[in-house]
Amino acid sequence: MSSTIQVQKICEFCGKEFTAQTTVTRFCGHGCASRSYKQRKKENKIGWAVEETNRQKVFAASDIQIEVIQQKDFLSIKEAYTLLGISERTFFRLLKTGTIPAARLGGRTIIKRSIIDKLFAL
């Protein structure tokens, strides 16, 4: 079944007016479609590179945070697993087995930094 539809549209890439034979046609030809595809891919790569740069900035900021954490005598759970460079789940596993002793102070759990330092003493 052939279609006799002819719709005047404007190409999304070059902006020229063209006659489309379907209602979903977006570009005036294969060339504009290809160039639009390449442009979208390039923008995605640039977006990914920007995200990666932002992620690296966060890691650099966490390095500064580690320096501040190293100065404290008592650490929260988050500070402790950040200092150790392990996941939260692994840290809780170490707490449960008693490898890292912790104390409850009010509603908070605190860990003495000297205990973490002793873990790595040779």
CSV table of N, CA, C and O in Angstrom, one decimal:
chain,number,residue,atom,x,y,z
A,1,MET,N,0.8,-1.2,0.0
A,1,MET,CA,0.0,0.0,0.0
A,1,MET,C,0.9,1.2,0.0
A,1,MET,O,1.7,1.4,0.9
A,2,SER,N,0.8,2.0,-1.0
A,2,SER,CA,1.6,3.2,-1.1
A,2,SER,C,0.8,4.4,-0.6
A,2,SER,O,-0.4,4.5,-0.6
A,3,SER,N,1.6,5.4,-0.1
A,3,SER,CA,1.0,6.6,0.5
A,3,SER,C,1.1,7.7,-0.5
A,3,SER,O,2.2,7.9,-1.2
A,4,THR,N,0.1,8.5,-0.6
A,4,THR,CA,0.2,9.7,-1.4
A,4,THR,C,0.2,11.0,-0.6
A,4,THR,O,-0.1,12.1,-1.1
A,5,ILE,N,0.6,10.8,0.7
A,5,ILE,CA,0.7,12.0,1.6
A,5,ILE,C,1.9,12.8,1.2
A,5,ILE,O,2.9,12.4,0.9
A,6,GLN,N,1.6,14.1,1.2
A,6,GLN,CA,2.7,15.1,0.9
A,6,GLN,C,2.6,16.2,2.0
A,6,GLN,O,1.6,17.0,1.9
A,7,VAL,N,3.5,16.3,2.9
A,7,VAL,CA,3.4,17.3,4.0
A,7,VAL,C,4.6,18.2,3.9
A,7,VAL,O,5.7,17.8,3.7
A,8,GLN,N,4.4,19.5,3.9
A,8,GLN,CA,5.4,20.5,3.9
A,8,GLN,C,6.0,20.5,5.3
A,8,GLN,O,5.3,20.7,6.3
A,9,LYS,N,7.3,20.3,5.5
A,9,LYS,CA,8.0,20.3,6.8
A,9,LYS,C,9.2,21.1,6.7
A,9,LYS,O,9.7,21.4,5.6
A,10,ILE,N,9.8,21.4,7.9
A,10,ILE,CA,11.1,22.1,7.9
A,10,ILE,C,12.1,21.2,8.5
A,10,ILE,O,11.9,20.5,9.6
A,11,CYS,N,13.2,21.0,7.9
A,11,CYS,CA,14.3,20.1,8.3
A,11,CYS,C,14.8,20.6,9.7
A,11,CYS,O,15.1,21.8,9.9
A,12,GLU,N,14.9,19.6,10.6
A,12,GLU,CA,15.4,20.0,12.0
A,12,GLU,C,16.9,20.3,12.0
A,12,GLU,O,17.3,21.0,12.9
A,13,PHE,N,17.6,19.9,11.0
A,13,PHE,CA,19.1,20.2,11.0
A,13,PHE,C,19.4,21.5,10.2
A,13,PHE,O,20.0,22.4,10.8
A,14,CYS,N,19.0,21.6,9.0
A,14,CYS,CA,19.4,22.7,8.2
A,14,CYS,C,18.4,23.8,8.1
A,14,CYS,O,18.7,25.0,7.8
A,15,GLY,N,17.1,23.5,8.5
A,15,GLY,CA,16.1,24.6,8.5
A,15,GLY,C,15.4,24.8,7.2
A,15,GLY,O,14.6,25.7,7.1
A,16,LYS,N,15.7,24.1,6.2
A,16,LYS,CA,15.1,24.3,4.9
A,16,LYS,C,13.7,23.6,4.8
A,16,LYS,O,13.5,22.6,5.5
A,17,GLU,N,12.8,24.1,4.0
A,17,GLU,CA,11.5,23.5,3.8
A,17,GLU,C,11.6,22.4,2.8
A,17,GLU,O,12.3,22.6,1.8
A,18,PHE,N,10.9,21.3,3.1
A,18,PHE,CA,10.9,20.2,2.1
A,18,PHE,C,9.5,19.5,2.2
A,18,PHE,O,8.7,19.7,3.1
A,19,THR,N,9.3,18.7,1.2
A,19,THR,CA,8.1,17.9,1.1
A,19,THR,C,8.3,16.5,1.6
A,19,THR,O,9.1,15.8,1.1
A,20,ALA,N,7.6,16.2,2.7
A,20,ALA,CA,7.8,14.8,3.3
A,20,ALA,C,6.7,13.9,2.9
A,20,ALA,O,5.6,14.4,2.7
A,21,GLN,N,7.0,12.6,2.8
A,21,GLN,CA,5.9,11.7,2.4
A,21,GLN,C,5.4,10.9,3.6
A,21,GLN,O,4.5,10.1,3.4
A,22,THR,N,5.9,11.2,4.8
A,22,THR,CA,5.3,10.6,6.0
A,22,THR,C,5.2,11.8,7.0
A,22,THR,O,5.8,12.8,6.9
A,23,THR,N,4.4,11.5,8.0
A,23,THR,CA,4.2,12.6,9.0
A,23,THR,C,5.3,12.6,10.1
A,23,THR,O,5.4,13.5,10.9
A,24,VAL,N,6.2,11.6,10.1
A,24,VAL,CA,7.2,11.5,11.1
A,24,VAL,C,8.6,11.9,10.6
A,24,VAL,O,9.6,11.8,11.4
A,25,THR,N,8.7,12.2,9.3
A,25,THR,CA,10.0,12.6,8.8
A,25,THR,C,10.5,13.9,9.4
A,25,THR,O,9.8,14.8,9.6
A,26,ARG,N,11.8,13.9,9.8
A,26,ARG,CA,12.4,15.0,10.5
A,26,ARG,C,13.4,15.8,9.7
A,26,ARG,O,13.7,16.9,10.0
A,27,PHE,N,14.0,15.1,8.7
A,27,PHE,CA,15.1,15.7,8.0
A,27,PHE,C,14.8,15.7,6.5
A,27,PHE,O,14.1,14.8,6.0
A,28,CYS,N,15.4,16.6,5.8
A,28,CYS,CA,15.2,16.8,4.4
A,28,CYS,C,15.8,15.7,3.5
A,28,CYS,O,15.4,15.4,2.4
A,29,GLY,N,16.8,15.0,4.1
A,29,GLY,CA,17.5,14.0,3.4
A,29,GLY,C,18.5,13.2,4.2
A,29,GLY,O,18.6,13.5,5.4
A,30,HIS,N,19.1,12.2,3.6
A,30,HIS,CA,20.0,11.3,4.4
A,30,HIS,C,21.2,12.1,4.9
A,30,HIS,O,21.7,11.9,6.0
A,31,GLY,N,21.7,13.1,4.2
A,31,GLY,CA,22.9,13.9,4.6
A,31,GLY,C,22.6,14.7,5.9
A,31,GLY,O,23.4,14.7,6.9
A,32,CYS,N,21.4,15.3,6.0
A,32,CYS,CA,21.0,16.1,7.2
A,32,CYS,C,20.8,15.1,8.4
A,32,CYS,O,21.2,15.4,9.5
A,33,ALA,N,20.2,14.0,8.1
A,33,ALA,CA,20.0,13.0,9.1
A,33,ALA,C,21.3,12.5,9.7
A,33,ALA,O,21.5,12.4,10.9
A,34,SER,N,22.3,12.2,8.8
A,34,SER,CA,23.6,11.7,9.3
A,34,SER,C,24.4,12.8,10.1
A,34,SER,O,25.0,12.5,11.1
A,35,ARG,N,24.3,14.1,9.6
A,35,ARG,CA,25.0,15.1,10.3
A,35,ARG,C,24.4,15.4,11.7
A,35,ARG,O,25.1,15.7,12.6
A,36,SER,N,23.0,15.3,11.7
A,36,SER,CA,22.4,15.5,13.0
A,36,SER,C,22.8,14.3,14.0
A,36,SER,O,23.0,14.6,15.2
A,37,TYR,N,22.9,13.1,13.5
A,37,TYR,CA,23.3,12.0,14.3
A,37,TYR,C,24.7,12.2,14.9
A,37,TYR,O,24.9,12.0,16.1
A,38,LYS,N,25.6,12.6,14.0
A,38,LYS,CA,27.0,12.9,14.4
A,38,LYS,C,27.0,14.0,15.4
A,38,LYS,O,27.8,13.9,16.4
A,39,GLN,N,26.2,15.0,15.3
A,39,GLN,CA,26.2,16.1,16.2
A,39,GLN,C,25.7,15.7,17.6
A,39,GLN,O,26.2,16.0,18.6
A,40,ARG,N,24.6,14.9,17.6
A,40,ARG,CA,24.1,14.3,18.8
A,40,ARG,C,25.1,13.5,19.5
A,40,ARG,O,25.3,13.6,20.8
A,41,LYS,N,25.8,12.6,18.8
A,41,LYS,CA,26.9,11.8,19.4
A,41,LYS,C,28.0,12.6,20.0
A,41,LYS,O,28.5,12.3,21.1
A,42,LYS,N,28.4,13.7,19.3
A,42,LYS,CA,29.4,14.6,19.7
A,42,LYS,C,29.0,15.3,21.0
A,42,LYS,O,29.8,15.4,22.0
A,43,GLU,N,27.8,15.7,21.1
A,43,GLU,CA,27.2,16.4,22.3
A,43,GLU,C,27.2,15.4,23.5
A,43,GLU,O,27.5,15.8,24.6
A,44,ASN,N,26.8,14.1,23.2
A,44,ASN,CA,26.8,13.1,24.2
A,44,ASN,C,28.3,12.9,24.8
A,44,ASN,O,28.4,12.8,26.0
A,45,LYS,N,29.3,12.9,23.9
A,45,LYS,CA,30.6,12.7,24.3
A,45,LYS,C,31.1,13.9,25.2
A,45,LYS,O,31.8,13.7,26.2
A,46,ILE,N,30.8,15.1,24.7
A,46,ILE,CA,31.1,16.3,25.5
A,46,ILE,C,30.5,16.2,26.9
A,46,ILE,O,31.1,16.5,27.9
A,47,GLY,N,29.2,15.9,26.9
A,47,GLY,CA,28.5,15.8,28.2
A,47,GLY,C,29.1,14.8,29.1
A,47,GLY,O,29.2,15.0,30.3
A,48,TRP,N,29.5,13.6,28.5
A,48,TRP,CA,30.2,12.6,29.3
A,48,TRP,C,31.5,13.1,29.9
A,48,TRP,O,31.8,12.9,31.0
A,49,ALA,N,32.3,13.8,29.0
A,49,ALA,CA,33.5,14.4,29.5
A,49,ALA,C,33.3,15.4,30.6
A,49,ALA,O,34.1,15.4,31.6
A,50,VAL,N,32.3,16.2,30.5
A,50,VAL,CA,32.0,17.2,31.6
A,50,VAL,C,31.7,16.5,32.9
A,50,VAL,O,32.1,16.9,34.0
A,51,GLU,N,30.8,15.4,32.8
A,51,GLU,CA,30.5,14.7,34.0
A,51,GLU,C,31.7,14.0,34.6
A,51,GLU,O,31.8,14.0,35.8
A,52,GLU,N,32.6,13.5,33.8
A,52,GLU,CA,33.8,12.9,34.3
A,52,GLU,C,34.7,13.9,35.0
A,52,GLU,O,35.3,13.6,36.0
A,53,THR,N,34.8,15.1,34.4
A,53,THR,CA,35.6,16.2,35.0
A,53,THR,C,35.0,16.5,36.4
A,53,THR,O,35.7,16.7,37.4
A,54,ASN,N,33.6,16.6,36.4
A,54,ASN,CA,33.0,17.0,37.7
A,54,ASN,C,33.2,15.9,38.7
A,54,ASN,O,33.4,16.1,39.9
A,55,ARG,N,33.2,14.6,38.3
A,55,ARG,CA,33.5,13.5,39.2
A,55,ARG,C,34.9,13.6,39.7
A,55,ARG,O,35.1,13.3,40.9
A,56,GLN,N,35.8,13.9,38.9
A,56,GLN,CA,37.2,14.1,39.4
A,56,GLN,C,37.4,15.2,40.4
A,56,GLN,O,38.1,15.1,41.3
A,57,LYS,N,36.6,16.3,40.2
A,57,LYS,CA,36.6,17.4,41.1
A,57,LYS,C,36.1,17.0,42.5
A,57,LYS,O,36.6,17.4,43.5
A,58,VAL,N,35.1,16.1,42.5
A,58,VAL,CA,34.5,15.6,43.7
A,58,VAL,C,35.6,14.8,44.4
A,58,VAL,O,35.7,14.9,45.6
A,59,PHE,N,36.3,13.9,43.7
A,59,PHE,CA,37.4,13.2,44.3
A,59,PHE,C,38.5,14.1,44.9
A,59,PHE,O,39.0,13.8,45.9
A,60,ALA,N,38.8,15.2,44.2
A,60,ALA,CA,39.8,16.1,44.7
A,60,ALA,C,39.3,16.7,46.0
A,60,ALA,O,40.0,16.9,46.9
A,61,ALA,N,38.0,17.0,46.0
A,61,ALA,CA,37.4,17.6,47.2
A,61,ALA,C,37.4,16.6,48.4
A,61,ALA,O,37.6,17.0,49.5
A,62,SER,N,37.2,15.3,48.0
A,62,SER,CA,37.3,14.3,49.1
A,62,SER,C,38.7,14.2,49.6
A,62,SER,O,38.8,13.8,50.8
A,63,ASP,N,39.7,14.4,48.8
A,63,ASP,CA,41.1,14.4,49.4
A,63,ASP,C,41.3,15.5,50.4
A,63,ASP,O,41.9,15.2,51.5
A,64,ILE,N,40.7,16.6,50.2
A,64,ILE,CA,40.8,17.7,51.2
A,64,ILE,C,40.0,17.3,52.5
A,64,ILE,O,40.5,17.5,53.6
A,65,GLN,N,38.9,16.6,52.3
A,65,GLN,CA,38.1,16.1,53.4
A,65,GLN,C,38.8,15.1,54.2
A,65,GLN,O,38.8,15.0,55.4
A,66,ILE,N,39.6,14.2,53.5
A,66,ILE,CA,40.4,13.2,54.2
A,66,ILE,C,41.4,13.8,55.1
A,66,ILE,O,41.7,13.4,56.2
A,67,GLU,N,42.0,14.9,54.7
A,67,GLU,CA,43.0,15.6,55.5
A,67,GLU,C,42.3,16.2,56.8
A,67,GLU,O,42.9,16.1,57.8
A,68,VAL,N,41.1,16.6,56.7
A,68,VAL,CA,40.4,17.1,57.8
A,68,VAL,C,40.0,16.0,58.8
A,68,VAL,O,40.2,16.1,60.0
A,69,ILE,N,39.6,14.9,58.2
A,69,ILE,CA,39.3,13.7,59.0
A,69,ILE,C,40.5,13.2,59.7
A,69,ILE,O,40.3,12.7,60.9
A,70,GLN,N,41.6,13.2,59.1
A,70,GLN,CA,42.8,12.7,59.8
A,70,GLN,C,43.2,13.5,61.0
A,70,GLN,O,44.0,13.0,61.8
A,71,GLN,N,42.7,14.7,61.1
A,71,GLN,CA,43.1,15.5,62.3
A,71,GLN,C,42.2,15.2,63.5
A,71,GLN,O,42.5,15.6,64.6
A,72,LYS,N,41.0,14.5,63.3
A,72,LYS,CA,40.1,14.3,64.3
A,72,LYS,C,40.5,13.1,65.2
A,72,LYS,O,41.1,12.1,64.6
A,73,ASP,N,40.1,13.1,66.4
A,73,ASP,CA,40.4,12.0,67.3
A,73,ASP,C,39.3,10.9,67.3
A,73,ASP,O,39.5,9.7,67.4
A,74,PHE,N,38.0,11.4,67.1
A,74,PHE,CA,36.9,10.5,67.0
A,74,PHE,C,36.2,10.7,65.7
A,74,PHE,O,36.0,11.8,65.3
A,75,LEU,N,35.7,9.6,65.1
A,75,LEU,CA,35.1,9.7,63.8
A,75,LEU,C,33.7,9.1,63.8
A,75,LEU,O,33.4,8.2,64.5
A,76,SER,N,32.9,9.7,62.9
A,76,SER,CA,31.6,9.1,62.7
A,76,SER,C,31.8,7.9,61.8
A,76,SER,O,32.9,7.7,61.2
A,77,ILE,N,30.7,7.2,61.5
A,77,ILE,CA,30.8,6.0,60.7
A,77,ILE,C,31.2,6.4,59.3
A,77,ILE,O,32.1,5.8,58.7
A,78,LYS,N,30.6,7.4,58.7
A,78,LYS,CA,30.9,7.8,57.4
A,78,LYS,C,32.3,8.3,57.2
A,78,LYS,O,33.0,8.0,56.3
A,79,GLU,N,32.8,9.1,58.2
A,79,GLU,CA,34.2,9.5,58.2
A,79,GLU,C,35.2,8.3,58.3
A,79,GLU,O,36.2,8.3,57.6
A,80,ALA,N,34.8,7.3,59.0
A,80,ALA,CA,35.7,6.2,59.2
A,80,ALA,C,35.8,5.4,57.9
A,80,ALA,O,36.9,5.0,57.5
A,81,TYR,N,34.7,5.1,57.3
A,81,TYR,CA,34.8,4.3,56.0
A,81,TYR,C,35.4,5.1,54.9
A,81,TYR,O,36.0,4.6,54.0
A,82,THR,N,35.2,6.4,54.9
A,82,THR,CA,35.8,7.3,53.9
A,82,THR,C,37.4,7.3,54.1
A,82,THR,O,38.1,7.2,53.2
A,83,LEU,N,37.8,7.4,55.4
A,83,LEU,CA,39.2,7.4,55.7
A,83,LEU,C,39.8,6.0,55.3
A,83,LEU,O,40.9,6.0,54.7
A,84,LEU,N,39.1,4.9,55.5
A,84,LEU,CA,39.7,3.6,55.2
A,84,LEU,C,39.6,3.3,53.7
A,84,LEU,O,40.3,2.5,53.1
A,85,GLY,N,38.7,4.0,53.0
A,85,GLY,CA,38.5,3.8,51.5
A,85,GLY,C,37.8,2.6,51.2
A,85,GLY,O,38.1,1.9,50.2
A,86,ILE,N,36.8,2.2,52.1
A,86,ILE,CA,36.0,1.0,51.9
A,86,ILE,C,34.6,1.4,51.8
A,86,ILE,O,34.2,2.5,52.1
A,87,SER,N,33.8,0.4,51.4
A,87,SER,CA,32.3,0.7,51.2
A,87,SER,C,31.7,0.7,52.6
A,87,SER,O,32.2,0.2,53.6
A,88,GLU,N,30.5,1.3,52.7
A,88,GLU,CA,29.8,1.4,53.9
A,88,GLU,C,29.4,-0.1,54.4
A,88,GLU,O,29.5,-0.4,55.6
A,89,ARG,N,29.0,-0.9,53.5
A,89,ARG,CA,28.6,-2.3,53.8
A,89,ARG,C,29.8,-3.0,54.4
A,89,ARG,O,29.6,-3.8,55.4
A,90,THR,N,31.0,-2.9,53.8
A,90,THR,CA,32.2,-3.6,54.3
A,90,THR,C,32.5,-3.1,55.7
A,90,THR,O,32.9,-3.8,56.6
A,91,PHE,N,32.3,-1.8,56.0
A,91,PHE,CA,32.6,-1.2,57.3
A,91,PHE,C,31.7,-1.8,58.3
A,91,PHE,O,32.1,-2.1,59.4
A,92,PHE,N,30.4,-1.9,58.0
A,92,PHE,CA,29.5,-2.4,59.0
A,92,PHE,C,29.8,-3.9,59.2
A,92,PHE,O,29.5,-4.4,60.3
A,93,ARG,N,30.2,-4.6,58.2
A,93,ARG,CA,30.6,-6.0,58.4
A,93,ARG,C,31.8,-6.1,59.4
A,93,ARG,O,31.8,-6.9,60.3
A,94,LEU,N,32.8,-5.2,59.3
A,94,LEU,CA,33.9,-5.1,60.2
A,94,LEU,C,33.4,-4.8,61.6
A,94,LEU,O,34.0,-5.3,62.6
A,95,LEU,N,32.5,-3.9,61.8
A,95,LEU,CA,31.9,-3.5,63.1
A,95,LEU,C,31.2,-4.7,63.7
A,95,LEU,O,31.4,-5.0,64.9
A,96,LYS,N,30.5,-5.5,62.9
A,96,LYS,CA,29.7,-6.6,63.4
A,96,LYS,C,30.6,-7.7,63.9
A,96,LYS,O,30.4,-8.4,64.9
A,97,THR,N,31.7,-8.0,63.2
A,97,THR,CA,32.7,-9.0,63.6
A,97,THR,C,33.6,-8.6,64.7
A,97,THR,O,34.3,-9.4,65.3
A,98,GLY,N,33.6,-7.3,65.0
A,98,GLY,CA,34.4,-6.8,66.1
A,98,GLY,C,35.8,-6.4,65.8
A,98,GLY,O,36.6,-6.1,66.6
A,99,THR,N,36.1,-6.4,64.5
A,99,THR,CA,37.4,-6.0,64.0
A,99,THR,C,37.7,-4.6,64.3
A,99,THR,O,38.8,-4.2,64.7
A,100,ILE,N,36.6,-3.8,64.2
A,100,ILE,CA,36.7,-2.4,64.5
A,100,ILE,C,35.7,-2.1,65.7
A,100,ILE,O,34.5,-2.2,65.4
A,101,PRO,N,36.2,-1.9,66.9
A,101,PRO,CA,35.3,-1.6,68.0
A,101,PRO,C,34.7,-0.2,67.9
A,101,PRO,O,35.4,0.7,67.5
A,102,ALA,N,33.5,0.0,68.3
A,102,ALA,CA,32.8,1.3,68.2
A,102,ALA,C,32.1,1.5,69.5
A,102,ALA,O,31.8,0.6,70.2
A,103,ALA,N,31.8,2.8,69.8
A,103,ALA,CA,31.1,3.1,71.0
A,103,ALA,C,29.9,4.0,70.6
A,103,ALA,O,29.9,4.7,69.6
A,104,ARG,N,28.8,3.8,71.4
A,104,ARG,CA,27.6,4.6,71.2
A,104,ARG,C,27.6,5.8,72.1
A,104,ARG,O,27.9,5.6,73.3
A,105,LEU,N,27.4,6.9,71.5
A,105,LEU,CA,27.3,8.2,72.3
A,105,LEU,C,26.0,8.9,72.0
A,105,LEU,O,25.9,9.5,70.9
A,106,GLY,N,25.0,8.7,72.8
A,106,GLY,CA,23.7,9.2,72.5
A,106,GLY,C,23.2,8.4,71.4
A,106,GLY,O,23.1,7.2,71.4
A,107,GLY,N,22.8,9.1,70.3
A,107,GLY,CA,22.3,8.4,69.1
A,107,GLY,C,23.3,8.1,68.1
A,107,GLY,O,23.0,7.6,67.0
A,108,ARG,N,24.6,8.5,68.4
A,108,ARG,CA,25.6,8.4,67.4
A,108,ARG,C,26.6,7.3,67.7
A,108,ARG,O,26.8,6.9,68.9
A,109,THR,N,27.2,6.7,66.7
A,109,THR,CA,28.2,5.7,66.8
A,109,THR,C,29.5,6.4,66.5
A,109,THR,O,29.6,7.0,65.4
A,110,ILE,N,30.5,6.3,67.4
A,110,ILE,CA,31.8,6.9,67.1
A,110,ILE,C,32.9,5.9,67.2
A,110,ILE,O,32.8,4.9,67.9
A,111,ILE,N,33.9,6.1,66.4
A,111,ILE,CA,35.1,5.2,66.4
A,111,ILE,C,36.3,6.0,66.7
A,111,ILE,O,36.5,7.1,66.1
A,112,LYS,N,37.2,5.5,67.5
A,112,LYS,CA,38.4,6.2,67.9
A,112,LYS,C,39.4,6.0,66.7
A,112,LYS,O,39.6,4.9,66.2
A,113,ARG,N,40.0,7.1,66.2
A,113,ARG,CA,40.8,7.1,65.1
A,113,ARG,C,42.1,6.3,65.4
A,113,ARG,O,42.6,5.6,64.5
A,114,SER,N,42.5,6.3,66.6
A,114,SER,CA,43.7,5.5,66.9
A,114,SER,C,43.5,4.0,66.7
A,114,SER,O,44.5,3.3,66.4
A,115,ILE,N,42.3,3.5,66.9
A,115,ILE,CA,42.0,2.1,66.6
A,115,ILE,C,42.2,1.8,65.1
A,115,ILE,O,42.7,0.8,64.7
A,116,ILE,N,41.7,2.7,64.3
A,116,ILE,CA,41.9,2.5,62.8
A,116,ILE,C,43.3,2.6,62.5
A,116,ILE,O,43.8,1.8,61.6
A,117,ASP,N,44.1,3.5,63.1
A,117,ASP,CA,45.5,3.6,62.9
A,117,ASP,C,46.2,2.3,63.2
A,117,ASP,O,47.2,1.8,62.6
A,118,LYS,N,45.8,1.6,64.4
A,118,LYS,CA,46.4,0.4,64.8
A,118,LYS,C,46.1,-0.8,63.9
A,118,LYS,O,46.9,-1.7,63.8
A,119,LEU,N,45.1,-0.7,63.1
A,119,LEU,CA,44.8,-1.7,62.1
A,119,LEU,C,45.9,-1.9,61.1
A,119,LEU,O,46.2,-2.9,60.6
A,120,PHE,N,46.6,-0.7,60.8
A,120,PHE,CA,47.6,-0.7,59.8
A,120,PHE,C,49.0,-0.7,60.3
A,120,PHE,O,50.0,-0.6,59.6
A,121,ALA,N,49.2,-0.8,61.7
A,121,ALA,CA,50.5,-0.8,62.3
A,121,ALA,C,51.2,-2.1,62.0
A,121,ALA,O,50.5,-3.2,62.1
A,122,LEU,N,52.4,-2.1,61.6
A,122,LEU,CA,53.1,-3.3,61.3
A,122,LEU,C,54.1,-3.7,62.4
A,122,LEU,O,54.6,-3.0,63.1
